[in-house]
Short mmCIF file of C-alpha atoms in Angstrom, two decimals:
data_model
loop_
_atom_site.label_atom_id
_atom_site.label_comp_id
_atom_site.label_asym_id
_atom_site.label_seq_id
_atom_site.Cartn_x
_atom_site.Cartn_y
_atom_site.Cartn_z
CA UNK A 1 13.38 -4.34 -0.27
CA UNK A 2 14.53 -0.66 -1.51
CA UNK A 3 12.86 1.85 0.03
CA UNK A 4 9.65 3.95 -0.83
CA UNK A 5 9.07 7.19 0.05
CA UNK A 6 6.33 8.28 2.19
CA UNK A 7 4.39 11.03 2.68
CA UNK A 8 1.66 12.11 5.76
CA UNK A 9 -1.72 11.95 4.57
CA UNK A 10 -5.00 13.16 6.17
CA UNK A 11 -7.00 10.21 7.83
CA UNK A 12 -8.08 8.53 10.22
CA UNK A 13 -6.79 4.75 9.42
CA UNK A 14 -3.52 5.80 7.07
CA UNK A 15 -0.34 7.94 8.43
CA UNK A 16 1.06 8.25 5.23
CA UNK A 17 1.63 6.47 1.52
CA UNK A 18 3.73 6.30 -1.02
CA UNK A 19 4.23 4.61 -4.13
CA UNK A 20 6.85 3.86 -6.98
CA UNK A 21 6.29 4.95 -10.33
CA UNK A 22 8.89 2.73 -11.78
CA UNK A 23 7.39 -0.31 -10.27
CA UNK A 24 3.91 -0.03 -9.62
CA UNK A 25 4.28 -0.67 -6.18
CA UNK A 26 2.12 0.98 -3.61
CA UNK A 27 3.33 1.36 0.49
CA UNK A 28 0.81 2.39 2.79
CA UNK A 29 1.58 2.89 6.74
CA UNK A 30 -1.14 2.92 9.03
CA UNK A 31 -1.80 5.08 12.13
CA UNK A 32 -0.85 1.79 14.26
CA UNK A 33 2.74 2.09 12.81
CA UNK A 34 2.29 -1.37 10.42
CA UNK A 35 3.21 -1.02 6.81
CA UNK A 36 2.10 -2.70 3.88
CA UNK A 37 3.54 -2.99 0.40
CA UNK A 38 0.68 -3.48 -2.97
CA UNK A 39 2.28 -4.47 -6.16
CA UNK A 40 1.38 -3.70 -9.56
CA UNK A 41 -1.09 -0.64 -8.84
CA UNK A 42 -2.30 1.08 -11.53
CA UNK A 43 -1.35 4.51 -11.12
CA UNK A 44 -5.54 6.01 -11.42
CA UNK A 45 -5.96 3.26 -8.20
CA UNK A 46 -3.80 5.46 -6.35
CA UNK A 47 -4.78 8.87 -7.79
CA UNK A 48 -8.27 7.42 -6.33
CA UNK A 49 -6.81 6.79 -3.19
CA UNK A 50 -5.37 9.82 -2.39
CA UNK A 51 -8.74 11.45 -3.57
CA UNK A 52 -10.93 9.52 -2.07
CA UNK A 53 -13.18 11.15 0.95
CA UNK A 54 -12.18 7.75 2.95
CA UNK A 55 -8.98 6.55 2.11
CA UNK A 56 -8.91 3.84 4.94
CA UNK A 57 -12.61 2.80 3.04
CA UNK A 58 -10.91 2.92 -0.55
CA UNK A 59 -8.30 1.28 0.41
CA UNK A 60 -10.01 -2.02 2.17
CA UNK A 61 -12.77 -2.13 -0.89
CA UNK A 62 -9.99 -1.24 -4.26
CA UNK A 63 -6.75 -2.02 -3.29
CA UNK A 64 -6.66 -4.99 -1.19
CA UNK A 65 -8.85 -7.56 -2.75
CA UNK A 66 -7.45 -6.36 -5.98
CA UNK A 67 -3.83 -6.50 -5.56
CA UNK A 68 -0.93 -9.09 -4.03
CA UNK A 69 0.85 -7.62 -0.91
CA UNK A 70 3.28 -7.76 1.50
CA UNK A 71 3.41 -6.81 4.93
CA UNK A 72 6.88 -4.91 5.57
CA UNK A 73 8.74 -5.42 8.96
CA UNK A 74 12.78 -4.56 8.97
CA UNK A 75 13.20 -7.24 11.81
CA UNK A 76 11.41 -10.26 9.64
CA UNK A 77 11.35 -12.30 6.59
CA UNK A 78 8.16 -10.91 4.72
CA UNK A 79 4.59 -12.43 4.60
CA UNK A 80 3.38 -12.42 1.42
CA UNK A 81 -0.20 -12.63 0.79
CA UNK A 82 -2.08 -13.13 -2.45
CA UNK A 83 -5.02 -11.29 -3.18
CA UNK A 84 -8.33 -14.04 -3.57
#
């Protein structure tokens, strides 16, 4: 997987998030040090994100039932999950 840049964000569930332009593809790292990778997010989705008064909130209501992700760990295969 090529990498994503990340940037600290202000909340209480997410340590910071990036996302790819090119690709649509959203990473979000959470205060407990997992990471996640959403594909194909529509670039107002994470406008709303990063605007949002919960982002940890936004995030479990907008982005996860809506999109397929990945969970991201350098020392394993990846899971792959489909949204339902």
């Amino acid at each position: 997987m090529d990498d994503i840049r990340r940037w600290p964000v202000s909340s209480s569930a997410l340590r910071s998030v990036g996302y790819d332009l090119r690709s649509w593809t959203l990473e979000v790292e959470f205060v407990s040090g997992e990471v996640y990778r959403y594909f194909d997010v529509e670039p107002l989705d994470v406008d709303a994100l990063l605007a949002a008064d919960s982002m940890g909130a936004y995030l479990n209501e907008e982005i996860k039932p809506n999109y397929d992700y990945v969970h991201v760990d350098p020392l394993a295969p990846p899971r792959f999950r489909r949204r339902r």
